[in-house]
Coordinates of C-alpha atoms and ligand atoms in Angstrom, one line a residue:
M1409 CA 75.9 -4.3 79.2
A1410 CA 74.5 -1.0 80.2
T1411 CA 70.8 -0.7 80.5
T1412 CA 68.5 1.8 82.1
D1413 CA 65.7 -0.6 82.7
P1414 CA 66.0 -2.4 86.0
N1415 CA 63.4 -4.9 85.0
Q1416 CA 65.3 -6.1 82.0
R1417 CA 65.8 -9.8 82.0
R1418 CA 69.3 -10.9 82.6
F1419 CA 71.0 -12.8 79.8
R1420 CA 71.6 -16.2 81.4
G1421 CA 74.5 -17.4 79.3
C1422 CA 74.9 -20.5 77.1
A1423 CA 72.9 -23.7 77.3
G1424 CA 73.7 -27.0 75.4
I1425 CA 71.6 -27.9 72.5
D1426 CA 70.9 -31.2 74.2
D1427 CA 68.8 -29.2 76.7
F1428 CA 66.3 -28.8 73.9
E1429 CA 64.2 -31.2 71.9
I1430 CA 63.3 -29.9 68.4
V1431 CA 59.6 -30.1 67.7
Q1432 CA 59.2 -28.6 64.3
K1433 CA 60.8 -26.3 61.8
L1434 CA 59.1 -22.9 61.7
G1435 CA 61.0 -20.6 59.3
E1436 CA 63.9 -20.5 57.1
G1437 CA 65.2 -16.9 56.8
T1438 CA 68.2 -15.5 55.0
F1439 CA 70.3 -15.7 58.1
G1440 CA 69.1 -18.8 60.0
V1441 CA 66.7 -21.6 60.4
V1442 CA 64.1 -21.2 63.1
S1443 CA 62.6 -24.2 64.9
K1444 CA 60.1 -24.8 67.6
A1445 CA 61.7 -26.7 70.5
R1446 CA 60.9 -27.8 74.0
S1447 CA 63.3 -27.1 76.9
R1448 CA 64.1 -30.4 78.7
R1449 CA 64.9 -28.4 81.8
S1450 CA 61.7 -26.4 82.2
G1451 CA 59.3 -27.9 79.6
T1452 CA 58.7 -24.5 78.1
I1453 CA 58.3 -24.2 74.3
V1454 CA 60.9 -21.9 72.7
A1455 CA 62.1 -20.9 69.3
L1456 CA 65.6 -21.8 68.3
K1457 CA 67.3 -19.7 65.6
K1458 CA 70.2 -21.6 64.2
I1459 CA 73.0 -19.3 63.1
L1460 CA 74.2 -20.5 59.8
I1461 CA 77.8 -20.1 59.1
H1462 CA 78.2 -20.4 55.5
N1463 CA 81.9 -19.9 55.2
E1464 CA 84.0 -21.3 58.0
K1465 CA 86.8 -18.9 57.2
D1466 CA 84.6 -15.9 57.8
G1467 CA 83.8 -16.9 61.3
F1468 CA 80.7 -15.9 63.2
P1469 CA 78.3 -13.9 60.9
I1470 CA 78.4 -10.2 61.7
T1471 CA 74.6 -10.0 61.2
A1472 CA 74.1 -12.5 63.9
L1473 CA 76.5 -10.7 66.3
R1474 CA 74.6 -7.5 65.6
E1475 CA 71.2 -9.1 66.3
I1476 CA 72.4 -10.8 69.5
K1477 CA 74.0 -7.6 70.8
L1478 CA 70.9 -5.6 70.2
L1479 CA 68.5 -8.1 71.5
K1480 CA 70.5 -8.4 74.7
M1481 CA 70.2 -4.7 75.3
L1482 CA 66.5 -4.3 74.4
S1483 CA 63.7 -4.9 76.8
H1484 CA 60.2 -4.1 75.9
P1485 CA 57.0 -6.2 75.8
N1486 CA 56.7 -5.5 72.1
V1487 CA 60.2 -6.5 71.2
L1488 CA 61.3 -10.2 71.0
T1489 CA 63.4 -11.3 74.0
L1490 CA 66.6 -13.2 73.6
Q1491 CA 66.5 -15.6 76.5
E1492 CA 69.9 -17.2 76.0
M1493 CA 72.2 -18.8 73.5
A1494 CA 72.6 -22.6 73.0
V1495 CA 75.6 -24.2 71.7
E1496 CA 75.9 -27.5 69.7
R1497 CA 79.4 -29.0 69.7
H1498 CA 80.2 -31.5 67.1
K1499 CA 81.5 -34.4 69.2
K1500 CA 82.5 -36.5 66.2
D1501 CA 84.4 -33.8 64.4
V1502 CA 86.2 -31.7 67.0
K1503 CA 87.7 -29.5 64.4
K1504 CA 84.3 -28.4 63.2
R1505 CA 83.1 -25.1 64.6
A1506 CA 80.3 -25.3 67.1
T1507 CA 76.9 -24.3 66.0
L1508 CA 75.1 -21.5 67.9
Y1509 CA 71.4 -21.0 68.4
M1510 CA 69.5 -18.0 69.7
V1511 CA 66.8 -19.1 72.2
C1512 CA 63.7 -16.9 72.1
P1513 CA 60.2 -17.3 73.5
Y1514 CA 58.0 -19.2 71.1
M1515 CA 55.4 -17.0 69.3
D1516 CA 52.5 -18.8 67.7
H1517 CA 52.4 -16.7 64.5
D1518 CA 54.1 -14.3 62.3
L1519 CA 51.9 -11.6 60.8
A1520 CA 52.7 -12.7 57.2
G1521 CA 51.5 -16.2 58.1
M1522 CA 48.4 -14.8 59.7
T1523 CA 47.4 -12.4 56.9
T1524 CA 47.7 -15.2 54.3
N1525 CA 45.9 -17.8 56.3
P1526 CA 42.5 -18.3 54.8
D1527 CA 41.1 -19.4 58.2
I1528 CA 42.0 -16.2 59.9
T1529 CA 39.8 -13.1 59.5
F1530 CA 40.9 -9.9 61.3
T1531 CA 38.4 -7.6 62.8
E1532 CA 39.1 -3.9 62.8
A1533 CA 39.4 -3.9 66.6
Q1534 CA 42.1 -6.6 66.2
I1535 CA 44.0 -4.7 63.6
K1536 CA 43.9 -1.7 65.9
C1537 CA 45.2 -3.8 68.8
Y1538 CA 48.1 -5.1 66.7
M1539 CA 48.9 -1.7 65.3
L1540 CA 49.0 -0.1 68.8
Q1541 CA 51.5 -2.8 69.9
L1542 CA 53.6 -2.4 66.7
L1543 CA 53.8 1.4 67.2
E1544 CA 54.6 0.9 70.9
G1545 CA 57.5 -1.3 69.9
L1546 CA 58.7 1.1 67.3
R1547 CA 58.4 4.1 69.7
Y1548 CA 60.6 2.2 72.1
L1549 CA 63.2 1.3 69.4
H1550 CA 63.3 4.8 68.0
D1551 CA 63.5 6.3 71.5
S1552 CA 66.4 3.9 72.1
H1553 CA 68.2 5.2 69.0
I1554 CA 67.6 2.0 67.0
L1555 CA 66.6 1.7 63.4
H1556 CA 65.1 -1.7 62.7
R1557 CA 65.6 -1.4 58.9
D1558 CA 63.6 -4.5 58.0
M1559 CA 60.1 -3.8 59.0
K1560 CA 57.7 -6.3 57.4
A1561 CA 54.9 -8.6 58.3
A1562 CA 57.2 -11.7 58.5
N1563 CA 59.2 -10.0 61.2
I1564 CA 56.2 -9.3 63.4
L1565 CA 55.5 -12.1 65.7
I1566 CA 52.2 -12.6 67.5
N1567 CA 51.2 -15.2 70.2
N1568 CA 47.9 -16.6 71.2
R1569 CA 47.6 -14.2 74.1
G1570 CA 47.4 -11.4 71.6
L1571 CA 50.9 -10.2 72.3
L1572 CA 52.8 -8.7 69.3
Q1573 CA 56.6 -8.5 69.2
I1574 CA 59.0 -7.1 66.7
A1575 CA 61.7 -9.6 65.7
D1576 CA 64.7 -10.0 63.4
F1577 CA 67.3 -7.4 64.3
G1578 CA 69.8 -8.6 61.7
L1579 CA 69.7 -5.3 59.9
A1580 CA 69.1 -3.1 62.9
R1581 CA 71.6 -0.5 63.9
H1582 CA 72.2 2.4 66.2
Y1583 CA 70.8 5.7 65.0
D1584 CA 73.0 8.7 65.6
G1585 CA 70.4 11.5 65.0
P1586 CA 68.1 13.0 67.5
V1587 CA 65.1 11.0 68.7
P1588 CA 61.9 12.0 67.0
Q1589 CA 59.8 14.4 69.0
P1590 CA 56.0 14.4 69.3
G1591 CA 54.4 16.6 66.7
R1592 CA 57.7 17.0 64.8
G1593 CA 57.9 14.2 62.4
N1594 CA 61.0 12.1 62.4
G1595 CA 63.7 14.8 62.6
E1596 CA 66.9 14.9 60.6
A1597 CA 69.7 12.4 60.5
V1598 CA 73.2 13.6 61.2
R1599 CA 75.1 11.1 59.2
D1600 CA 74.9 8.7 56.2
Y1601 CA 73.9 5.1 56.4
T1602 CA 73.8 2.4 53.7
T1603 CA 70.7 2.2 51.6
L1604 CA 71.0 -1.5 51.2
V1605 CA 68.3 -2.2 53.8
V1606 CA 64.6 -3.0 54.0
T1607 CA 63.0 -5.8 52.0
R1608 CA 61.9 -4.2 48.7
W1609 CA 58.1 -4.4 49.1
Y1610 CA 58.4 -2.5 52.4
R1611 CA 61.1 -0.1 51.3
P1612 CA 60.3 3.6 51.6
P1613 CA 60.6 6.0 48.6
E1614 CA 63.5 7.9 50.1
L1615 CA 65.6 4.7 50.2
L1616 CA 64.6 3.8 46.7
L1617 CA 65.8 7.3 45.7
Q1618 CA 69.1 6.6 47.6
L1619 CA 68.8 9.0 50.5
R1620 CA 71.6 8.0 52.8
R1621 CA 70.8 10.4 55.6
Y1622 CA 67.6 8.6 56.5
T1623 CA 65.7 8.6 59.8
P1624 CA 63.3 6.4 61.8
A1625 CA 60.8 7.4 59.2
I1626 CA 62.0 4.4 57.2
D1627 CA 60.5 2.0 59.8
M1628 CA 57.2 4.1 59.9
W1629 CA 56.8 3.5 56.1
G1630 CA 57.1 -0.2 56.7
A1631 CA 54.5 0.0 59.5
G1632 CA 52.2 1.7 57.1
C1633 CA 52.6 -1.1 54.6
V1634 CA 51.9 -3.7 57.3
F1635 CA 48.8 -1.7 58.5
A1636 CA 47.3 -1.8 55.0
E1637 CA 48.4 -5.4 54.5
M1638 CA 46.2 -6.4 57.5
F1639 CA 43.2 -5.1 55.6
E1640 CA 44.1 -6.4 52.2
G1641 CA 45.5 -9.8 53.3
R1642 CA 48.5 -9.4 51.1
P1643 CA 51.5 -7.1 50.8
I1644 CA 50.2 -3.8 49.2
L1645 CA 53.2 -2.9 47.2
E1646 CA 54.7 -5.9 45.4
G1647 CA 57.3 -4.3 43.2
K1648 CA 59.1 -6.5 40.7
S1649 CA 62.3 -4.4 40.7
D1650 CA 63.4 -1.4 42.6
L1651 CA 62.4 0.9 39.8
N1652 CA 59.0 -0.8 39.6
Q1653 CA 58.7 -0.5 43.4
A1654 CA 59.1 3.3 43.1
Q1655 CA 56.6 3.3 40.2
I1656 CA 53.9 1.6 42.2
I1657 CA 54.5 3.7 45.2
F1658 CA 54.0 6.8 43.2
E1659 CA 50.9 5.3 41.6
L1660 CA 49.6 4.9 45.2
V1661 CA 50.6 8.1 46.9
G1662 CA 51.3 10.4 43.9
S1663 CA 54.5 11.5 42.1
P1664 CA 57.1 13.3 44.2
N1665 CA 57.4 17.1 43.7
E1666 CA 59.0 19.8 45.7
D1667 CA 55.9 20.3 47.8
N1668 CA 55.2 16.8 48.8
M1669 CA 58.8 15.6 49.0
P1670 CA 61.1 18.6 49.2
G1671 CA 64.6 17.8 48.0
W1672 CA 63.6 14.7 46.1
S1673 CA 65.1 16.0 42.8
Q1674 CA 68.5 16.3 44.4
L1675 CA 68.6 12.7 45.6
P1676 CA 71.0 10.5 43.7
G1677 CA 68.4 8.0 42.6
C1678 CA 65.9 10.4 41.2
E1679 CA 67.0 10.4 37.6
G1680 CA 65.1 7.3 36.5
V1681 CA 61.9 8.2 38.2
K1682 CA 61.8 11.7 36.7
E1683 CA 60.8 10.0 33.5
F1684 CA 57.7 8.4 35.0
E1685 CA 54.3 9.7 34.0
P1686 CA 53.0 12.0 36.6
Q1687 CA 50.7 10.3 39.1
R1688 CA 48.0 11.8 41.3
G1689 CA 47.9 8.9 43.6
N1690 CA 45.0 6.6 44.4
L1691 CA 45.4 5.8 48.1
R1692 CA 42.0 7.2 49.1
N1693 CA 40.3 5.3 46.3
R1694 CA 42.1 2.0 46.8
F1695 CA 41.3 2.1 50.5
R1696 CA 38.0 3.8 50.1
N1697 CA 36.3 1.2 52.1
L1698 CA 38.4 1.9 55.2
H1699 CA 37.2 4.1 58.0
P1700 CA 38.2 7.7 57.2
E1701 CA 40.4 7.8 60.3
A1702 CA 42.2 4.6 59.1
Q1703 CA 42.7 6.2 55.7
N1704 CA 44.1 9.2 57.4
L1705 CA 46.6 7.2 59.5
L1706 CA 47.6 5.2 56.5
A1707 CA 48.2 8.4 54.5
E1708 CA 50.3 9.8 57.4
L1709 CA 52.4 6.6 57.5
L1710 CA 52.8 6.5 53.7
K1711 CA 53.8 10.2 53.3
L1712 CA 56.4 10.8 50.7
D1713 CA 58.2 13.5 52.7
W1714 CA 60.2 11.5 55.2
R1715 CA 60.5 14.6 57.4
K1716 CA 56.8 14.9 57.8
R1717 CA 55.9 11.2 57.9
I1718 CA 54.1 10.6 61.2
N1719 CA 56.4 9.3 64.0
A1720 CA 55.5 6.5 66.4
W1721 CA 54.6 9.0 69.2
D1722 CA 52.0 10.8 67.1
A1723 CA 50.7 7.6 65.4
L1724 CA 49.9 6.2 68.9
K1725 CA 47.8 9.2 69.6
H1726 CA 46.0 9.1 66.3
P1727 CA 42.2 9.5 66.6
Y1728 CA 41.8 6.2 64.7
F1729 CA 42.6 4.4 67.9
H1730 CA 39.9 6.3 69.8
S1731 CA 37.1 5.8 67.2
Q1732 CA 34.7 2.9 67.1
P1733 CA 35.3 0.0 67.1
L1734 CA 37.8 0.5 69.9
P1735 CA 41.0 -1.6 69.8
S1736 CA 40.6 -5.1 71.3
R1737 CA 42.6 -5.9 74.4
P1738 CA 45.3 -8.4 73.5
E1739 CA 44.0 -10.9 76.0
D1740 CA 40.5 -10.8 74.4
L1741 CA 41.6 -11.7 70.9
P1742 CA 40.7 -15.1 69.6
R1743 CA 43.3 -17.9 69.5
F1744 CA 44.3 -19.2 66.1
E1745 CA 46.0 -22.2 64.7
E1746 CA 49.7 -21.6 64.5
S1747 CA 50.8 -19.9 61.3
H1748 CA 54.4 -19.2 60.3
E1749 CA 56.2 -18.3 57.2
L1750 CA 56.9 -21.9 56.4
D1751 CA 53.2 -23.0 56.7
R1752 CA 52.4 -20.2 54.3
R1753 CA 55.0 -21.4 51.8
K1754 CA 53.7 -24.9 52.1
H1755 CA 50.1 -23.9 51.5
H1756 CA 50.5 -21.2 49.0
E1757 CA 53.6 -22.1 47.1
K1758 CA 52.1 -20.7 43.9
R1759 CA 51.7 -17.3 45.4
A1760 CA 54.3 -14.6 45.0
A1761 CA 57.5 -15.2 47.0
M1762 CA 58.8 -12.3 49.0
P1763 CA 62.0 -10.7 47.8
P1764 CA 64.8 -11.7 50.2
A1765 CA 65.8 -9.4 53.0
P1766 CA 68.7 -7.3 51.9
A1767 CA 72.1 -8.1 53.4
G1768 CA 72.4 -4.8 55.1
G1769 CA 75.4 -2.6 55.1
T1770 CA 77.4 -0.8 57.7
V1771 CA 77.6 -2.8 60.8
G1772 CA 77.3 -2.1 64.4
M1773 CA 75.8 0.1 66.9
G1774 CA 77.5 3.3 66.1
P1775 CA 80.2 4.9 68.2
D1776 CA 78.1 5.2 71.3
E1777 CA 77.7 1.8 72.9
A1778 CA 76.6 3.2 76.2
W1779 CA 73.1 3.9 75.2
G1780 CA 70.6 1.9 77.1
A1781 CA 67.3 0.3 76.4
G1782 CA 64.5 2.7 77.0
G1783 CA 66.6 5.8 76.7
G1784 CA 65.6 6.9 80.1
R1785 CA 61.9 7.0 79.4
N1786 CA 59.6 4.7 81.2
Y1787 CA 58.2 1.8 79.3
G1788 CA 56.5 -1.3 80.4
P1789 CA 53.5 -3.4 80.0
P1790 CA 50.8 -2.5 79.4
N1791 CA 51.5 0.2 76.8
G1792 CA 50.4 3.7 77.4
Y1793 CA 47.2 3.3 75.5
T1794 CA 44.1 3.3 77.7
G1795 CA 41.3 3.2 75.2
Y1796 CA 40.9 -0.5 74.7
D1797 CA 37.6 -2.1 74.3
R1798 CA 36.9 -3.4 77.8
R1799 CA 33.8 -5.4 77.1
G1800 CA 35.7 -8.6 77.7
P1801 CA 36.4 -11.6 75.5
R1802 CA 34.4 -11.8 72.4
D1803 CA 32.8 -15.1 73.2
Q1804 CA 31.3 -13.6 76.3
R1805 CA 29.6 -10.8 74.5
V1806 CA 26.4 -10.4 72.6
P1807 CA 27.4 -11.7 69.2
P1808 CA 28.1 -8.8 66.9
P1809 CA 26.5 -8.7 63.5
P1810 CA 28.3 -10.9 61.0
P1811 CA 31.6 -9.3 60.0
R1812 CA 31.5 -7.5 56.6
A1813 CA 34.5 -8.4 54.6
Y1814 CA 36.7 -5.5 53.7
D1815 CA 36.4 -5.1 49.9
S1816 CA 38.8 -2.6 48.4
R1817 CA 36.6 -2.6 45.3
A1818 CA 33.5 -1.4 47.0
P1819 CA 32.2 1.9 45.5
S1820 CA 32.4 4.0 48.6
H1821 CA 32.8 4.0 52.3
D1822 CA 29.5 4.0 54.1
T1823 CA 30.0 2.1 57.4
P1824 CA 33.4 1.1 58.8
P1825 CA 34.4 -2.3 57.6
L1826 CA 34.4 -4.9 60.3
A1827 CA 36.6 -7.6 59.0
R1828 CA 39.1 -8.4 56.3
R1829 CA 38.9 -11.4 54.1
P1830 CA 41.9 -12.9 52.5
A1831 CA 42.5 -11.5 49.0
W1832 CA 42.0 -14.7 47.1
Q1833 CA 38.4 -14.9 48.4
N1834 CA 37.6 -11.6 46.8
G1835 CA 37.6 -12.8 43.2
P1836 CA 40.2 -13.5 40.6
D1837 CA 41.3 -9.9 40.1
S1838 CA 42.4 -9.6 43.6
R1839 CA 44.7 -12.6 43.6
R1840 CA 48.4 -12.2 43.8
P1841 CA 50.3 -11.4 40.7
P1842 CA 52.2 -14.3 39.1
L1843 CA 55.3 -15.4 40.9
P1844 CA 58.1 -12.8 40.4
P1845 CA 61.5 -14.1 39.5
P1846 CA 63.8 -14.0 42.5
P1847 CA 65.4 -10.6 42.4
H1848 CA 69.0 -11.9 42.8
M1849 CA 68.5 -13.9 39.6
N1850 CA 68.2 -10.7 37.7
G1851 CA 64.5 -10.7 37.5
S1852 CA 64.7 -7.0 37.8
S1853 CA 63.7 -4.6 35.0
H1854 CA 66.2 -2.3 36.4
L1855 CA 69.6 -2.8 35.0
P1856 CA 71.6 0.2 36.0
P1857 CA 75.2 1.0 35.1
P1858 CA 77.8 1.0 37.8
P1859 CA 78.0 4.0 40.0
P1860 CA 81.2 5.9 39.4
N1861 CA 82.1 6.1 43.0
G1862 CA 79.9 3.6 44.7
H1863 CA 77.6 6.3 46.2
L1864 CA 75.7 7.4 43.2
P1865 CA 72.7 5.4 42.2
P1866 CA 72.4 3.5 39.0
R1867 CA 70.8 5.3 36.2
P1868 CA 67.8 3.4 35.0
P1869 CA 66.8 2.8 31.4
P1870 CA 64.8 5.5 29.6
P1871 CA 61.0 4.9 29.6
A1872 CA 59.2 3.7 26.6
A1873 CA 56.5 5.7 25.0
D1874 CA 53.9 4.3 27.4
G1875 CA 55.9 5.5 30.4
R1876 CA 57.0 2.0 31.2
L1877 CA 60.6 1.1 31.5
A1878 CA 62.0 -0.3 28.3
P1879 CA 64.4 -3.1 28.8
R1880 CA 67.9 -2.0 27.8
A1881 CA 71.0 -3.9 27.2
P1882 CA 73.0 -3.5 30.4
P1883 CA 76.2 -1.7 30.1
P1884 CA 79.4 -3.6 30.9
N1885 CA 80.8 -3.3 34.3
P1886 CA 84.5 -3.2 35.2
R1887 CA 84.4 -6.9 36.0
G1888 CA 82.9 -7.9 32.7
G1889 CA 79.3 -8.5 33.7
P1890 CA 76.2 -6.4 33.4
N1891 CA 74.6 -4.9 36.5
V1892 CA 71.6 -5.8 38.5
D1893 CA 69.2 -4.3 40.9
T1894 CA 71.7 -3.5 43.5
Y1895 CA 69.3 -3.2 46.4
I1896 CA 68.6 -6.9 46.7
P1897 CA 72.1 -8.3 47.1
S1898 CA 72.4 -11.9 46.2
Y1899 CA 73.9 -14.2 48.7
S1900 CA 74.7 -17.4 46.8
A1901 CA 77.8 -16.5 44.9
A1902 CA 79.0 -14.6 47.9
R1903 CA 78.8 -17.9 49.8
R1904 CA 81.0 -19.8 47.5
D1905 CA 84.0 -20.8 49.5
D1906 CA 86.3 -19.8 46.7
A1907 CA 84.7 -16.3 46.3
A1908 CA 87.4 -14.0 47.5
P1909 CA 86.3 -10.4 47.9
P1910 CA 87.8 -8.0 45.3
N1911 CA 90.2 -6.6 47.8
G1912 CA 91.2 -9.9 49.1
R1913 CA 89.9 -9.3 52.6
R1914 CA 88.3 -12.4 54.0
N1915 CA 87.5 -11.6 57.6
S1916 CA 84.1 -10.9 59.0
R1917 CA 85.0 -7.3 59.6
D1918 CA 84.5 -6.6 55.9
H1919 CA 81.6 -4.5 56.9
G1920 CA 78.4 -5.3 55.2
Y1921 CA 80.1 -7.8 53.0
P1922 CA 77.5 -10.4 52.3
R1923 CA 79.6 -13.5 52.3
D1924 CA 78.5 -14.3 55.8
R1925 CA 75.0 -14.7 54.6
P1926 CA 73.6 -18.2 54.3
P1927 CA 71.3 -19.1 51.4
P1928 CA 67.8 -17.5 51.8
N1929 CA 66.4 -20.9 51.2
A1930 CA 67.1 -24.4 50.2
R1931 CA 66.6 -23.6 46.6
D1932 CA 69.7 -21.5 46.6
R1933 CA 71.7 -24.3 48.1
D1934 CA 70.5 -26.5 45.3
R1935 CA 71.6 -23.9 42.7
R1936 CA 75.1 -23.9 44.1
T1937 CA 75.5 -27.6 43.6
R1938 CA 74.2 -27.6 40.0
S1939 CA 76.7 -27.7 37.1
R1940 CA 77.7 -24.3 35.8
S1941 CA 75.4 -23.2 33.0
P1942 CA 75.9 -20.0 31.0
D1943 CA 73.1 -18.6 33.0
R1944 CA 74.8 -19.4 36.2
E1945 CA 78.1 -17.9 35.0
R1946 CA 76.3 -14.7 34.1
R1947 CA 74.6 -14.7 37.4
E1948 CA 77.9 -15.1 39.2
R1949 CA 79.4 -12.2 37.3
L1950 CA 76.4 -10.1 38.4
Q1951 CA 76.9 -11.2 41.9
D1952 CA 80.6 -10.4 41.8
R1953 CA 79.5 -6.9 40.7
E1954 CA 77.0 -6.7 43.5
R1955 CA 79.6 -7.7 46.0
E1956 CA 81.9 -5.0 44.9
L1957 CA 79.1 -2.4 45.1
Y1958 CA 78.1 -3.7 48.4
R1959 CA 81.5 -3.6 49.9
R1960 CA 81.6 0.1 49.1
Ligands
ATP2077 N1 60.4 -16.5 68.4 C1 59.8 -17.1 67.3 N2 58.7 -17.8 67.5 C2 58.1 -18.3 66.5 N3 58.5 -18.2 65.2 C3 59.6 -17.5 64.9 C4 60.3 -16.9 66.0 N4 61.4 -16.2 65.5 C5 61.3 -16.4 64.1 N5 60.2 -17.2 63.8 C6 59.8 -17.6 62.5 O1 60.9 -17.7 61.6 C7 60.9 -16.8 60.5 C8 62.3 -16.2 60.2 O2 62.8 -15.6 61.4 P1 63.8 -14.4 61.3 O3 63.1 -13.3 60.5 O4 64.3 -14.0 62.6 O5 64.9 -15.1 60.4 P2 65.8 -14.4 59.3 O6 66.7 -15.5 58.9 O7 66.5 -13.2 59.9 O8 64.8 -14.1 58.2 P3 64.8 -12.9 57.0 O9 65.3 -13.6 55.8 O10 63.4 -12.5 56.9 O11 65.7 -11.8 57.5 C9 59.9 -15.7 61.0 O12 59.2 -15.1 59.9 C10 58.9 -16.6 61.8 O13 58.0 -17.2 61.0

């Protein structure tokens, strides 16, 4: 595989699963189960991502192929490394397909686990340190013509040496447009891509409005959400449906108009949001307790106009990273008890569940497979930033004043906040909202009619007098079922072995077809084995509909 980085680790090939001893399960994503394991050869601790093949007939999941292909090519300290693949052959059942595992370095935490861990309090210097590394990773990806397309806290891994790495490239793809240039936003895309990407809470407004010609700016929006999440200790935009997601985004950053988001009214998904009550935005007020430079960076990352949204190059140079307190050096950060997505689920089951990652759409790296990691620019540890706080590890310093918890309800910003406290410690009104229904179970308030050609967005229901969306009986679709929030494809019906795609194609080259997706979690598997209820039948009809939309 071509690469321009001579230091890139070579991919060593395939080990046997017997070379590893499983220690503990870490995460259960949409596409695989991740476990902590010890290598019997070297004793090193690794993470094994088991690639779930739901439907034997479909073969190896295209999402996993995409992830492996990309990870093999990429080489950057802030991007997770794929060390090798491991294979598990089923000795007793020789006909059974072998199970494959991705072997990656073990990372002690994911950021979602950390932000929701009540024992972990971030300092602002720490947040700066993580943000710098995240932006370095994104700069590398974008410079290498890669869109990540699922930027979220759960896909950001951190180890106890303070190293941050971007993970989960199941939705990533090659970007055909020009690489963003310093001082010039994120540029213009040259072709269309699917909008069925990015987990809802981190999805940028242009995707919600169905811009298909999107740019690396979609990842920068996600970085903005993650940035603010580190202060608030919870995702900042927990939309209950796609339309509600757009609504709460506009409440935060203001309604779109031709000044702040030129061209928005021509986007196919704008019809429903035109009915929203105009919003002025409350970003500055909601984050009033942040340092003004942090507010400014956040506003740049959460800019409605995707063309002007700050790119990774400029974000790295933002004055925020040169203001006090200076970013910690990764090696000076404190060590924390391991925290992963699963621990979070165990400890906070009552809290809102994240909407599942979308199944993604068009597959592959684009026509140009010759692009190399690094795009010819020089990357390598440490990142280009030189302004770290060099006073050494915290425990060797004069103790700082006790950290003041970041409180988004404080009346005004006077001194920079020093630390964040998990949201549930701030009082009842800052707790998470009640558990939203899983989106694929039609928990959405958005019940759009089918697009006439598969490209146009669904038209949302008209607003009620109070500006909120009134529920409306969904129109029938050609297959006899109502429609759903099409941006969160469901995987369960698509996984039924008997679920033939509408065109009868069954192979894994049905681009973007979600049947290769395993259940997002065990609950889904349970659902599949239950007896058919009217609810379930209805769901399955919805899912058929989704599949058809998705295939397009
Ligand atoms: N190298 C690693 N070290 C430690 N934990 C990891 C590692 N890779 C993944 N994890 C854990 O497993 C979880 C799921 O991993 P990943 O996002 O790669 O799976 P996925 O099936 O693609 O998930 P998703 O449904 O979010 O797309 C992560 O959020 C993290 O908690």
